[in-house]
Short mmCIF file of N, CA and C in Angstrom, two decimals:
data_model
loop_
_atom_site.label_atom_id
_atom_site.label_comp_id
_atom_site.label_asym_id
_atom_site.label_seq_id
_atom_site.Cartn_x
_atom_site.Cartn_y
_atom_site.Cartn_z
N GLY A 105 175.99 -93.18 58.73
CA GLY A 105 176.15 -92.58 58.22
C GLY A 105 175.10 -91.42 57.73
N LEU A 106 174.57 -91.76 56.66
CA LEU A 106 173.25 -90.51 56.09
C LEU A 106 172.59 -90.71 56.75
N PHE A 107 172.00 -91.93 57.35
CA PHE A 107 170.60 -92.29 58.31
C PHE A 107 170.52 -91.64 59.26
N SER A 108 171.90 -91.53 60.23
CA SER A 108 171.42 -90.33 61.30
C SER A 108 171.29 -89.50 60.75
N ALA A 109 171.24 -89.09 59.76
CA ALA A 109 169.90 -87.40 59.87
C ALA A 109 168.39 -87.91 59.92
N PHE A 110 168.34 -89.13 59.95
CA PHE A 110 167.01 -89.29 60.97
C PHE A 110 166.55 -89.14 61.69
N LEU A 111 167.92 -88.91 62.82
CA LEU A 111 167.19 -88.16 64.42
C LEU A 111 167.16 -87.50 64.50
N LEU A 112 167.76 -85.97 63.48
CA LEU A 112 166.45 -84.95 63.38
C LEU A 112 165.71 -84.42 61.97
N ALA A 113 165.60 -85.38 61.32
CA ALA A 113 164.40 -85.00 60.04
C ALA A 113 163.96 -86.14 59.56
N ASP A 114 162.88 -85.99 58.87
CA ASP A 114 161.38 -86.37 58.61
C ASP A 114 161.65 -87.37 57.17
N ARG A 115 163.03 -86.40 56.41
CA ARG A 115 162.80 -86.57 54.94
C ARG A 115 164.07 -86.10 54.58
N ILE A 116 165.48 -86.27 53.92
CA ILE A 116 166.20 -86.25 53.60
C ILE A 116 166.30 -86.91 51.56
N VAL A 117 166.79 -85.57 50.61
CA VAL A 117 166.80 -85.03 49.66
C VAL A 117 168.38 -85.10 49.42
N VAL A 118 168.94 -85.78 48.17
CA VAL A 118 170.60 -85.78 47.96
C VAL A 118 170.75 -85.73 46.10
N GLU A 119 171.53 -84.45 45.41
CA GLU A 119 170.96 -84.27 44.54
C GLU A 119 172.44 -84.24 44.03
N THR A 120 172.72 -85.19 43.06
CA THR A 120 174.49 -84.91 42.96
C THR A 120 174.47 -85.26 41.55
N ARG A 121 175.48 -84.34 41.16
CA ARG A 121 175.41 -84.43 39.27
C ARG A 121 177.70 -84.49 39.15
N LYS A 122 177.67 -85.75 39.03
CA LYS A 122 179.48 -85.92 38.32
C LYS A 122 179.69 -84.88 37.10
N LEU A 123 180.86 -84.46 37.38
CA LEU A 123 181.62 -83.72 36.23
C LEU A 123 181.31 -84.31 35.38
N GLY A 124 180.91 -84.39 33.65
CA GLY A 124 180.82 -84.97 32.50
C GLY A 124 179.84 -85.67 32.41
N GLU A 125 179.29 -85.45 33.27
CA GLU A 125 177.28 -86.01 33.30
C GLU A 125 176.77 -85.35 32.97
N PRO A 126 175.65 -85.70 31.93
CA PRO A 126 174.63 -84.11 31.24
C PRO A 126 173.48 -84.50 32.31
N GLU A 127 173.27 -84.98 33.52
CA GLU A 127 172.24 -84.83 34.59
C GLU A 127 172.82 -85.27 35.90
N GLY A 128 171.23 -85.30 36.56
CA GLY A 128 172.33 -85.49 37.78
C GLY A 128 171.44 -86.55 38.59
N VAL A 129 171.58 -87.28 40.06
CA VAL A 129 171.24 -87.77 40.86
C VAL A 129 169.86 -87.44 41.38
N ARG A 130 168.90 -87.68 41.65
CA ARG A 130 168.13 -87.49 42.81
C ARG A 130 167.71 -88.09 43.49
N TRP A 131 168.21 -88.25 44.86
CA TRP A 131 167.28 -89.77 45.91
C TRP A 131 166.99 -89.04 47.43
N VAL A 132 165.59 -89.54 47.14
CA VAL A 132 165.06 -89.63 48.02
C VAL A 132 164.73 -89.96 49.34
N ALA A 133 164.73 -90.06 50.66
CA ALA A 133 164.59 -91.20 51.51
C ALA A 133 163.31 -90.27 52.74
N SER A 134 162.45 -91.64 53.78
CA SER A 134 161.64 -90.30 54.32
C SER A 134 161.57 -91.70 55.20
N LEU A 135 160.75 -91.95 56.62
CA LEU A 135 160.92 -92.63 57.67
C LEU A 135 160.98 -93.56 57.36
N GLY A 136 160.13 -93.88 56.14
CA GLY A 136 159.71 -95.10 55.67
C GLY A 136 160.62 -95.95 55.05
N ASP A 137 159.79 -97.06 54.17
CA ASP A 137 160.96 -97.55 54.22
C ASP A 137 161.38 -97.87 52.52
N ASP A 138 160.44 -96.86 51.78
CA ASP A 138 160.57 -96.39 50.99
C ASP A 138 161.77 -95.09 50.42
N ILE A 139 162.48 -95.87 48.82
CA ILE A 139 163.76 -94.64 48.87
C ILE A 139 163.06 -94.31 47.73
N GLU A 140 163.61 -93.10 46.85
CA GLU A 140 162.62 -92.64 45.72
C GLU A 140 164.39 -92.52 44.95
N LEU A 141 164.52 -92.51 43.46
CA LEU A 141 166.02 -92.65 42.62
C LEU A 141 165.25 -91.67 41.63
N SER A 142 165.70 -91.14 40.77
CA SER A 142 165.38 -90.21 40.22
C SER A 142 166.43 -89.51 39.57
N SER A 143 166.13 -89.14 37.99
CA SER A 143 167.27 -88.04 37.10
C SER A 143 166.98 -86.83 38.02
N SER A 144 168.26 -86.33 38.09
CA SER A 144 167.70 -84.47 38.62
C SER A 144 168.38 -83.57 37.93
N HIS A 145 167.83 -82.75 37.64
CA HIS A 145 168.41 -81.45 36.44
C HIS A 145 169.31 -80.29 37.40
N ARG A 146 169.60 -81.09 37.90
CA ARG A 146 170.62 -80.09 38.92
C ARG A 146 172.17 -79.48 38.08
N GLU A 147 171.86 -78.20 37.73
CA GLU A 147 172.79 -77.63 36.40
C GLU A 147 174.93 -77.53 36.96
N LYS A 148 174.54 -77.45 38.53
CA LYS A 148 176.12 -77.88 39.41
C LYS A 148 176.78 -78.81 39.88
N VAL A 149 177.97 -79.06 38.79
CA VAL A 149 178.30 -80.33 39.27
C VAL A 149 178.71 -80.07 40.85
N GLY A 150 178.61 -81.49 41.67
CA GLY A 150 178.98 -81.36 43.23
C GLY A 150 177.51 -82.14 44.03
N THR A 151 177.45 -82.19 44.98
CA THR A 151 176.29 -82.79 46.07
C THR A 151 176.49 -81.80 46.94
N SER A 152 174.01 -82.00 46.70
CA SER A 152 174.02 -80.43 47.82
C SER A 152 172.74 -82.00 49.15
N VAL A 153 173.08 -81.77 49.94
CA VAL A 153 171.93 -82.58 50.92
C VAL A 153 171.14 -81.57 51.83
N THR A 154 169.72 -81.65 51.41
CA THR A 154 168.58 -81.38 52.04
C THR A 154 167.67 -82.40 53.61
N LEU A 155 167.46 -81.57 54.55
CA LEU A 155 167.12 -82.49 55.51
C LEU A 155 165.25 -81.44 55.99
N THR A 156 164.79 -82.17 55.57
CA THR A 156 163.43 -81.64 56.27
C THR A 156 163.30 -82.11 57.72
N LEU A 157 163.39 -80.77 59.13
CA LEU A 157 164.36 -81.15 60.19
C LEU A 157 162.02 -81.57 60.65
N LYS A 158 161.95 -82.51 61.77
CA LYS A 158 161.32 -83.32 62.51
C LYS A 158 160.57 -81.15 62.88
N PRO A 159 159.87 -81.76 63.78
CA PRO A 159 159.20 -80.12 64.07
C PRO A 159 159.68 -80.08 65.61
N GLU A 160 159.87 -80.63 66.40
CA GLU A 160 160.18 -80.27 67.35
C GLU A 160 162.22 -80.01 67.22
N PHE A 161 162.76 -80.27 66.30
CA PHE A 161 164.28 -80.12 66.11
C PHE A 161 164.70 -78.73 65.05
N ALA A 162 162.98 -78.42 64.80
CA ALA A 162 162.89 -76.90 63.52
C ALA A 162 163.89 -75.85 64.07
N ARG A 163 163.39 -75.68 65.46
CA ARG A 163 164.12 -74.00 66.27
C ARG A 163 166.03 -73.73 66.13
N TYR A 164 166.19 -75.16 65.69
CA TYR A 164 168.13 -75.28 65.15
C TYR A 164 168.67 -74.94 64.19
N ALA A 165 167.25 -74.67 63.16
CA ALA A 165 167.27 -74.51 61.98
C ALA A 165 167.65 -72.59 61.98
N GLU A 166 166.70 -71.68 62.65
CA GLU A 166 166.43 -70.59 62.91
C GLU A 166 167.39 -69.94 62.93
N GLN A 167 168.64 -70.50 64.18
CA GLN A 167 168.95 -69.73 64.56
C GLN A 167 171.32 -70.27 64.16
N ARG A 168 171.71 -68.95 64.04
CA ARG A 168 172.82 -69.87 63.27
C ARG A 168 173.88 -70.03 64.17
N GLU A 169 173.54 -69.80 65.64
CA GLU A 169 174.60 -70.19 66.80
C GLU A 169 175.01 -71.29 66.88
N PRO A 170 173.39 -72.11 66.69
CA PRO A 170 173.51 -73.60 67.45
C PRO A 170 174.33 -74.29 66.26
N MET A 171 173.82 -74.02 65.26
CA MET A 171 174.69 -74.91 63.71
C MET A 171 175.81 -74.83 63.54
N GLU A 172 176.48 -73.20 63.47
CA GLU A 172 177.84 -72.87 63.82
C GLU A 172 178.74 -73.91 65.16
N LYS A 173 178.37 -74.06 66.27
CA LYS A 173 178.58 -74.83 67.54
C LYS A 173 178.83 -76.46 66.96
N ALA A 174 177.56 -76.51 66.38
CA ALA A 174 176.79 -78.22 65.88
C ALA A 174 178.34 -78.25 64.89
N ILE A 175 178.49 -78.09 63.59
CA ILE A 175 179.29 -77.92 63.02
C ILE A 175 181.13 -78.19 63.48
N HIS A 176 181.11 -77.05 64.21
CA HIS A 176 182.44 -77.35 65.34
C HIS A 176 183.46 -78.45 66.03
N GLU A 177 181.91 -79.02 67.28
CA GLU A 177 181.80 -79.74 68.09
C GLU A 177 182.08 -81.06 66.60
N PHE A 178 181.26 -81.48 65.34
CA PHE A 178 181.59 -82.69 64.91
C PHE A 178 181.80 -82.80 63.47
N ALA A 179 181.54 -81.87 63.29
CA ALA A 179 181.90 -81.51 61.38
C ALA A 179 183.16 -80.68 61.30
N ASP A 180 184.01 -80.75 62.10
CA ASP A 180 184.77 -79.22 61.68
C ASP A 180 186.02 -79.94 60.88
N PHE A 181 186.78 -81.32 60.63
CA PHE A 181 187.92 -81.24 59.76
C PHE A 181 187.01 -82.35 58.19
N LEU A 182 185.46 -82.37 59.11
CA LEU A 182 185.48 -82.85 57.09
C LEU A 182 185.93 -82.24 56.06
N PRO A 183 186.79 -83.45 55.04
CA PRO A 183 186.88 -82.88 53.89
C PRO A 183 186.17 -81.69 52.51
N VAL A 184 184.91 -81.82 53.35
CA VAL A 184 184.45 -81.28 52.52
C VAL A 184 183.49 -79.54 52.72
N PRO A 185 183.53 -78.37 52.17
CA PRO A 185 183.70 -77.61 53.01
C PRO A 185 181.44 -77.40 53.26
N ILE A 186 181.13 -76.44 54.14
CA ILE A 186 180.27 -76.36 54.91
C ILE A 186 179.72 -74.89 55.06
N HIS A 187 179.21 -75.20 54.56
CA HIS A 187 178.16 -73.24 54.25
C HIS A 187 176.73 -73.09 55.00
N LEU A 188 176.69 -72.25 55.62
CA LEU A 188 175.57 -72.22 56.71
C LEU A 188 174.50 -71.13 55.46
N GLY A 189 173.01 -70.86 54.56
CA GLY A 189 172.54 -69.52 54.45
C GLY A 189 172.87 -69.07 53.68
N GLY A 190 173.51 -70.47 52.30
CA GLY A 190 174.42 -69.21 51.88
C GLY A 190 175.50 -68.50 51.56
N ASP A 191 176.05 -68.82 52.96
CA ASP A 191 177.14 -67.22 52.66
C ASP A 191 178.14 -68.22 51.74
N LYS A 192 179.69 -67.67 51.42
CA LYS A 192 180.12 -68.29 50.80
C LYS A 192 181.61 -68.54 51.76
N THR A 193 181.52 -67.85 52.71
CA THR A 193 182.53 -68.34 53.65
C THR A 193 182.23 -69.57 54.71
N ARG A 194 183.57 -69.95 54.86
CA ARG A 194 183.30 -72.05 55.21
C ARG A 194 183.07 -71.85 56.03
N VAL A 195 182.26 -72.81 57.43
CA VAL A 195 181.90 -72.71 58.43
C VAL A 195 183.19 -73.36 59.28
N ASN A 196 183.69 -74.84 58.13
CA ASN A 196 184.24 -75.65 59.24
C ASN A 196 185.53 -75.72 58.60
N VAL A 197 186.68 -76.16 59.06
CA VAL A 197 188.05 -75.99 59.51
C VAL A 197 188.92 -76.77 58.34
N ILE A 198 188.08 -77.30 57.92
CA ILE A 198 188.90 -78.88 57.35
C ILE A 198 190.23 -79.22 57.78
N HIS A 199 190.91 -79.12 57.70
CA HIS A 199 191.94 -79.84 57.50
C HIS A 199 193.01 -79.06 58.47
N VAL A 200 193.62 -79.77 59.45
CA VAL A 200 194.53 -79.73 60.55
C VAL A 200 196.10 -80.29 61.17
N PRO A 201 197.44 -79.94 60.83
CA PRO A 201 198.22 -81.17 61.04
C PRO A 201 198.60 -82.72 61.30
N TRP A 202 197.57 -82.42 62.27
CA TRP A 202 197.40 -84.48 63.16
C TRP A 202 197.25 -84.55 61.84
N PHE A 203 196.28 -84.61 60.80
CA PHE A 203 195.41 -86.10 59.77
C PHE A 203 197.36 -85.87 58.89
N GLU A 204 198.38 -85.00 58.82
CA GLU A 204 199.21 -85.04 57.97
C GLU A 204 200.14 -86.15 58.26
N PRO A 205 200.64 -86.84 57.48
CA PRO A 205 201.35 -87.52 57.22
C PRO A 205 202.98 -87.74 58.79
N THR A 206 203.69 -86.58 57.99
CA THR A 206 204.40 -85.94 58.96
C THR A 206 204.47 -84.75 59.42
N PRO A 207 203.78 -84.55 60.20
CA PRO A 207 203.17 -82.66 60.93
C PRO A 207 204.26 -81.63 60.92
N ASP A 208 204.63 -81.34 60.89
CA ASP A 208 205.33 -79.18 61.52
C ASP A 208 204.99 -80.06 62.54
N PRO A 209 205.50 -80.35 63.67
CA PRO A 209 205.91 -80.21 65.35
C PRO A 209 205.27 -78.66 65.63
N GLU A 210 205.72 -77.59 65.06
CA GLU A 210 204.67 -76.16 65.89
C GLU A 210 203.71 -76.10 65.25
N SER A 211 203.22 -76.01 64.04
CA SER A 211 201.80 -76.22 63.61
C SER A 211 201.05 -77.27 64.59
N LEU A 212 200.97 -78.41 64.58
CA LEU A 212 200.88 -79.10 65.17
C LEU A 212 200.44 -78.42 66.88
N GLU A 213 201.16 -78.22 67.17
CA GLU A 213 201.67 -78.30 68.69
C GLU A 213 200.10 -76.76 69.16
N LEU A 214 200.82 -75.62 68.14
CA LEU A 214 200.01 -74.44 67.83
C LEU A 214 198.44 -75.13 67.41
N GLU A 215 197.55 -75.46 66.66
CA GLU A 215 196.59 -76.26 66.67
C GLU A 215 195.76 -77.08 67.84
N LEU A 216 196.84 -78.28 68.16
CA LEU A 216 196.35 -78.51 69.79
C LEU A 216 196.15 -77.22 70.83
N GLU A 217 197.10 -76.60 70.60
CA GLU A 217 196.96 -75.39 71.70
C GLU A 217 195.16 -75.02 71.44
N SER A 218 194.76 -74.60 70.53
CA SER A 218 194.06 -73.95 70.07
C SER A 218 192.47 -74.69 70.40
N TYR A 219 192.53 -76.00 70.28
CA TYR A 219 191.65 -77.00 69.76
C TYR A 219 191.18 -77.43 71.75
N PHE A 220 192.24 -77.44 72.48
CA PHE A 220 191.61 -77.80 73.50
C PHE A 220 191.94 -76.54 73.99
N SER A 221 192.35 -75.29 73.63
CA SER A 221 192.78 -74.18 75.17
C SER A 221 193.18 -74.78 76.03
N GLU A 222 194.05 -75.14 75.67
CA GLU A 222 195.70 -75.33 76.52
C GLU A 222 196.46 -75.19 76.11
N THR A 223 198.14 -75.12 76.65
CA THR A 223 199.41 -74.87 75.89
C THR A 223 199.61 -76.49 76.17
N PRO A 224 200.39 -77.55 75.49
CA PRO A 224 200.86 -78.77 76.01
C PRO A 224 202.07 -78.81 76.57
N LEU A 225 202.35 -79.48 76.97
CA LEU A 225 203.59 -79.90 77.69
C LEU A 225 204.79 -79.99 77.01
N ASP A 226 204.01 -81.02 76.44
CA ASP A 226 204.48 -82.46 75.08
C ASP A 226 204.04 -82.49 73.94
N VAL A 227 204.31 -83.06 73.36
CA VAL A 227 203.02 -83.03 71.41
C VAL A 227 203.86 -84.66 71.22
N ILE A 228 202.66 -85.67 71.55
CA ILE A 228 203.90 -87.31 70.47
C ILE A 228 202.70 -87.30 69.64
N PRO A 229 202.66 -87.13 68.09
CA PRO A 229 202.32 -87.27 67.23
C PRO A 229 202.51 -88.82 67.04
N ILE A 230 201.19 -89.46 66.62
CA ILE A 230 200.80 -90.65 66.29
C ILE A 230 200.42 -91.31 65.07
N ARG A 231 201.44 -91.93 64.78
CA ARG A 231 201.14 -93.05 63.69
C ARG A 231 200.72 -94.25 63.15
N LEU A 232 200.20 -95.28 63.33
CA LEU A 232 200.25 -96.81 63.15
C LEU A 232 199.65 -96.94 61.88
N GLU A 233 200.13 -98.07 61.47
CA GLU A 233 199.08 -99.35 60.28
C GLU A 233 198.50 -100.46 60.82
N LYS A 234 199.38 -101.40 61.90
CA LYS A 234 198.97 -102.15 62.35
C LYS A 234 198.75 -102.59 63.80
N PRO A 235 197.67 -103.11 64.67
CA PRO A 235 197.19 -103.99 64.61
C PRO A 235 195.36 -103.15 63.49
N VAL A 236 195.47 -101.71 63.88
CA VAL A 236 195.00 -101.03 62.72
C VAL A 236 194.99 -99.38 62.54
N PRO A 237 194.56 -98.54 61.56
CA PRO A 237 195.61 -97.13 61.34
C PRO A 237 194.84 -96.37 62.42
N VAL A 238 196.01 -96.02 62.80
CA VAL A 238 195.68 -94.96 63.90
C VAL A 238 196.22 -93.35 63.08
N ALA A 239 196.00 -92.15 63.06
CA ALA A 239 196.99 -90.99 63.42
C ALA A 239 196.04 -90.30 63.93
N GLY A 240 196.90 -89.12 64.28
CA GLY A 240 196.83 -88.46 64.79
C GLY A 240 197.68 -87.50 66.12
N ALA A 241 197.37 -86.88 67.63
CA ALA A 241 198.80 -86.52 67.89
C ALA A 241 197.75 -86.80 70.23
N LEU A 242 199.52 -87.06 70.51
CA LEU A 242 198.28 -86.76 72.12
C LEU A 242 199.16 -85.73 72.54
N TYR A 243 198.77 -85.25 73.60
CA TYR A 243 200.01 -84.66 74.28
C TYR A 243 199.47 -84.34 75.61
N VAL A 244 200.72 -83.72 76.42
CA VAL A 244 200.72 -83.84 77.97
C VAL A 244 199.98 -82.43 78.53
N SER A 245 198.83 -82.99 79.01
CA SER A 245 198.64 -81.44 79.87
C SER A 245 199.38 -80.69 80.73
N PRO A 246 198.89 -79.15 80.84
CA PRO A 246 199.20 -78.86 82.00
C PRO A 246 198.55 -79.40 82.91
N ARG A 247 197.47 -79.08 82.97
CA ARG A 247 196.43 -79.84 84.17
C ARG A 247 195.86 -80.62 84.78
N ARG A 248 196.45 -82.04 83.93
CA ARG A 248 196.46 -83.26 84.76
C ARG A 248 197.94 -83.70 85.44
N THR A 249 197.75 -84.05 86.23
CA THR A 249 198.47 -85.04 87.24
C THR A 249 198.10 -86.23 87.85
N PRO A 250 199.63 -87.44 87.38
CA PRO A 250 198.83 -88.51 87.93
C PRO A 250 198.90 -88.97 88.77
N GLY A 251 197.62 -89.78 89.13
CA GLY A 251 197.53 -89.73 90.21
C GLY A 251 196.28 -89.77 90.69
N PHE A 252 196.32 -88.20 90.07
CA PHE A 252 195.14 -87.11 91.30
C PHE A 252 193.96 -86.36 89.98
N SER A 253 193.89 -87.87 88.90
CA SER A 253 193.26 -86.45 88.19
C SER A 253 192.24 -88.05 87.70
N SER A 254 191.17 -87.86 86.36
CA SER A 254 190.67 -88.06 86.10
C SER A 254 191.21 -88.79 84.98
N ASP A 255 190.81 -90.43 84.05
CA ASP A 255 190.93 -91.18 83.29
C ASP A 255 191.63 -89.66 81.68
N ALA A 256 192.21 -90.43 81.48
CA ALA A 256 192.86 -89.38 80.39
C ALA A 256 191.90 -89.70 79.55
N THR A 257 191.56 -88.39 78.74
CA THR A 257 190.20 -87.70 77.67
C THR A 257 190.78 -88.28 76.31
N VAL A 258 190.44 -88.48 75.43
CA VAL A 258 190.46 -88.40 74.14
C VAL A 258 189.29 -88.15 73.23
N ALA A 259 189.85 -87.43 72.13
CA ALA A 259 188.61 -87.00 71.14
C ALA A 259 189.20 -87.87 70.25
N VAL A 260 188.30 -88.61 69.70
CA VAL A 260 188.21 -89.49 68.42
C VAL A 260 187.31 -88.95 67.12
N THR A 261 187.88 -89.32 65.91
CA THR A 261 187.16 -89.37 64.61
C THR A 261 187.38 -90.32 64.51
N ILE A 262 185.97 -91.17 63.19
CA ILE A 262 186.34 -91.42 61.75
C ILE A 262 185.89 -91.07 60.68
N ARG A 263 186.94 -91.36 59.66
CA ARG A 263 186.27 -90.48 58.04
C ARG A 263 186.47 -89.14 58.76
N ARG A 264 187.62 -88.14 59.40
CA ARG A 264 187.00 -87.31 60.21
C ARG A 264 185.96 -86.16 60.69
N MET A 265 184.74 -87.37 60.88
CA MET A 265 184.02 -86.93 61.48
C MET A 265 183.90 -87.17 63.16
N VAL A 266 184.01 -86.48 64.19
CA VAL A 266 184.02 -85.79 65.26
C VAL A 266 182.64 -87.32 65.93
N ILE A 267 182.62 -88.37 66.12
CA ILE A 267 182.26 -89.08 67.14
C ILE A 267 182.16 -89.33 68.69
N SER A 268 182.57 -88.60 69.16
CA SER A 268 183.47 -88.36 70.46
C SER A 268 184.53 -87.42 70.89
N ARG A 269 184.25 -86.44 72.62
CA ARG A 269 184.98 -85.70 71.91
C ARG A 269 185.81 -86.27 73.40
N ASP A 270 185.35 -87.06 74.34
CA ASP A 270 185.00 -87.59 75.40
C ASP A 270 185.54 -88.93 75.77
N ILE A 271 186.03 -89.77 74.38
CA ILE A 271 186.26 -91.25 74.83
C ILE A 271 187.40 -91.52 75.75
N ARG A 272 186.59 -91.94 77.06
CA ARG A 272 187.69 -93.13 77.95
C ARG A 272 188.15 -94.36 77.97
N GLY A 273 188.41 -94.51 78.24
CA GLY A 273 188.85 -96.27 78.13
C GLY A 273 189.97 -96.15 77.06
N LEU A 274 190.37 -95.59 75.80
CA LEU A 274 191.37 -95.94 74.89
C LEU A 274 192.35 -96.05 75.12
N LEU A 275 192.77 -95.13 76.80
CA LEU A 275 194.02 -95.13 77.06
C LEU A 275 193.88 -95.72 78.32
N PRO A 276 195.30 -96.24 78.89
CA PRO A 276 195.70 -96.83 79.75
C PRO A 276 194.85 -95.70 81.72
N SER A 277 194.58 -96.08 82.75
CA SER A 277 194.34 -95.15 83.22
C SER A 277 195.34 -94.61 84.03
N TRP A 278 196.13 -95.62 83.99
CA TRP A 278 196.93 -93.97 85.06
C TRP A 278 197.83 -92.45 83.69
N ALA A 279 197.19 -92.60 82.34
CA ALA A 279 197.50 -91.41 81.49
C ALA A 279 196.61 -90.67 81.26
N GLY A 280 196.22 -89.89 83.35
CA GLY A 280 195.19 -89.24 82.92
C GLY A 280 195.36 -88.02 82.51
N PHE A 281 197.33 -86.96 82.47
CA PHE A 281 197.56 -86.48 82.29
C PHE A 281 197.24 -85.78 80.40
N LEU A 282 197.09 -86.72 79.18
CA LEU A 282 197.20 -87.37 78.66
C LEU A 282 195.78 -86.94 77.95
N ARG A 283 196.08 -85.91 76.60
CA ARG A 283 194.61 -85.31 75.90
C ARG A 283 195.61 -85.40 74.61
N GLY A 284 193.96 -85.39 73.17
CA GLY A 284 194.29 -85.56 72.36
C GLY A 284 193.26 -86.30 71.32
N VAL A 285 193.72 -85.77 70.20
CA VAL A 285 192.79 -86.64 68.69
C VAL A 285 193.51 -87.71 68.09
N LEU A 286 192.00 -88.59 67.93
CA LEU A 286 192.55 -90.21 67.10
C LEU A 286 191.88 -90.14 65.42
N GLU A 287 192.31 -90.34 64.79
CA GLU A 287 191.59 -90.22 63.43
C GLU A 287 191.44 -91.90 63.42
N LEU A 288 190.67 -93.00 63.82
CA LEU A 288 190.47 -93.79 63.20
C LEU A 288 189.81 -94.40 62.48
N SER A 289 190.71 -94.76 61.38
CA SER A 289 190.04 -94.45 59.57
C SER A 289 190.10 -96.14 59.47
N GLY A 290 189.98 -97.48 60.92
CA GLY A 290 189.81 -98.76 60.17
C GLY A 290 188.72 -99.27 60.53
N CYS A 291 187.89 -98.70 61.94
CA CYS A 291 186.53 -98.42 62.65
C CYS A 291 185.44 -97.52 61.46
N VAL A 292 184.62 -98.54 61.87
CA VAL A 292 182.94 -98.14 61.07
C VAL A 292 181.94 -97.86 61.96
N PRO A 293 181.56 -96.64 61.83
CA PRO A 293 180.29 -96.21 63.13
C PRO A 293 178.69 -96.69 62.38
N THR A 294 178.55 -97.12 63.34
CA THR A 294 177.06 -97.44 62.53
C THR A 294 175.55 -97.27 63.78
N ALA A 295 174.23 -96.55 62.75
CA ALA A 295 173.04 -96.20 63.83
C ALA A 295 172.36 -96.90 62.74
N SER A 296 171.65 -97.58 63.36
CA SER A 296 170.47 -98.66 63.20
C SER A 296 169.60 -97.79 62.36
N ARG A 297 169.22 -97.89 61.44
CA ARG A 297 167.55 -96.68 60.73
C ARG A 297 166.54 -97.04 61.44
N GLU A 298 166.22 -98.41 61.66
CA GLU A 298 165.16 -99.01 62.27
C GLU A 298 164.50 -98.83 63.69
N ASP A 299 166.15 -98.35 63.95
CA ASP A 299 166.05 -98.00 65.66
C ASP A 299 165.45 -96.05 65.98
N LEU A 300 165.95 -95.47 64.70
CA LEU A 300 165.44 -94.14 64.27
C LEU A 300 164.09 -94.09 64.27
N VAL A 301 163.48 -94.99 63.76
CA VAL A 301 161.45 -94.86 63.21
C VAL A 301 161.35 -94.80 64.58
#
C-alpha cells in the first residue's frame, strides 16, 4: 500500500479533491507515528502524491531513465496515468488484453510477445472465479523444453500493480515451458510500516 513508499521516502503528501467538492483534503505522513489531515486549496479535481525521498535515494529522481524503468517494472498496468516531470505524455501502458474478460486472441498474443520479448507457441487465456479470482494469460515458450529447464516463470499483479515478474512455485515443476502474467485480485499485498522505520 501507500506506506511501502517509506522504503524510499521520509515524507508523503497526498492532496486530493473530489468532483463537486469545494475544497480538497491534504494528508501528510512522516516516518513517525503522526499523520496530519487538513483541508487543501487544490484547484484541480484529482489526486497527487508527493514523496520526499531519503537522501540516499534522491539520485533516482534526477535521472529519467531509472524512473521510467521502475514504472515499467512495477506500475505499467496501474489504471491511473503516470507522468514524469510534468510531461503530458503518459509513461505507463495502463491496459493490456489479458485484463479483458474476453481478450482478442491475436491482441493477447502480440502483447505477450512484446512483454516477454519472445513469440508464444500457444496462448492459454486464464479466467477463474473460484477458489480465488485469477485472470491473465499463460503461454508456451519456444525457449523451454520439459525436463530440461527451470521452473515456470509467472509475473503476478495485484490490482494491476506488478508484485513480481518472477514468481516460482505457482505452477507445477514440470511446467517449465510456461510463462505468463496472472492478476490475483483476491490477494492483498502488505508491508508493515513498523519494519520500515
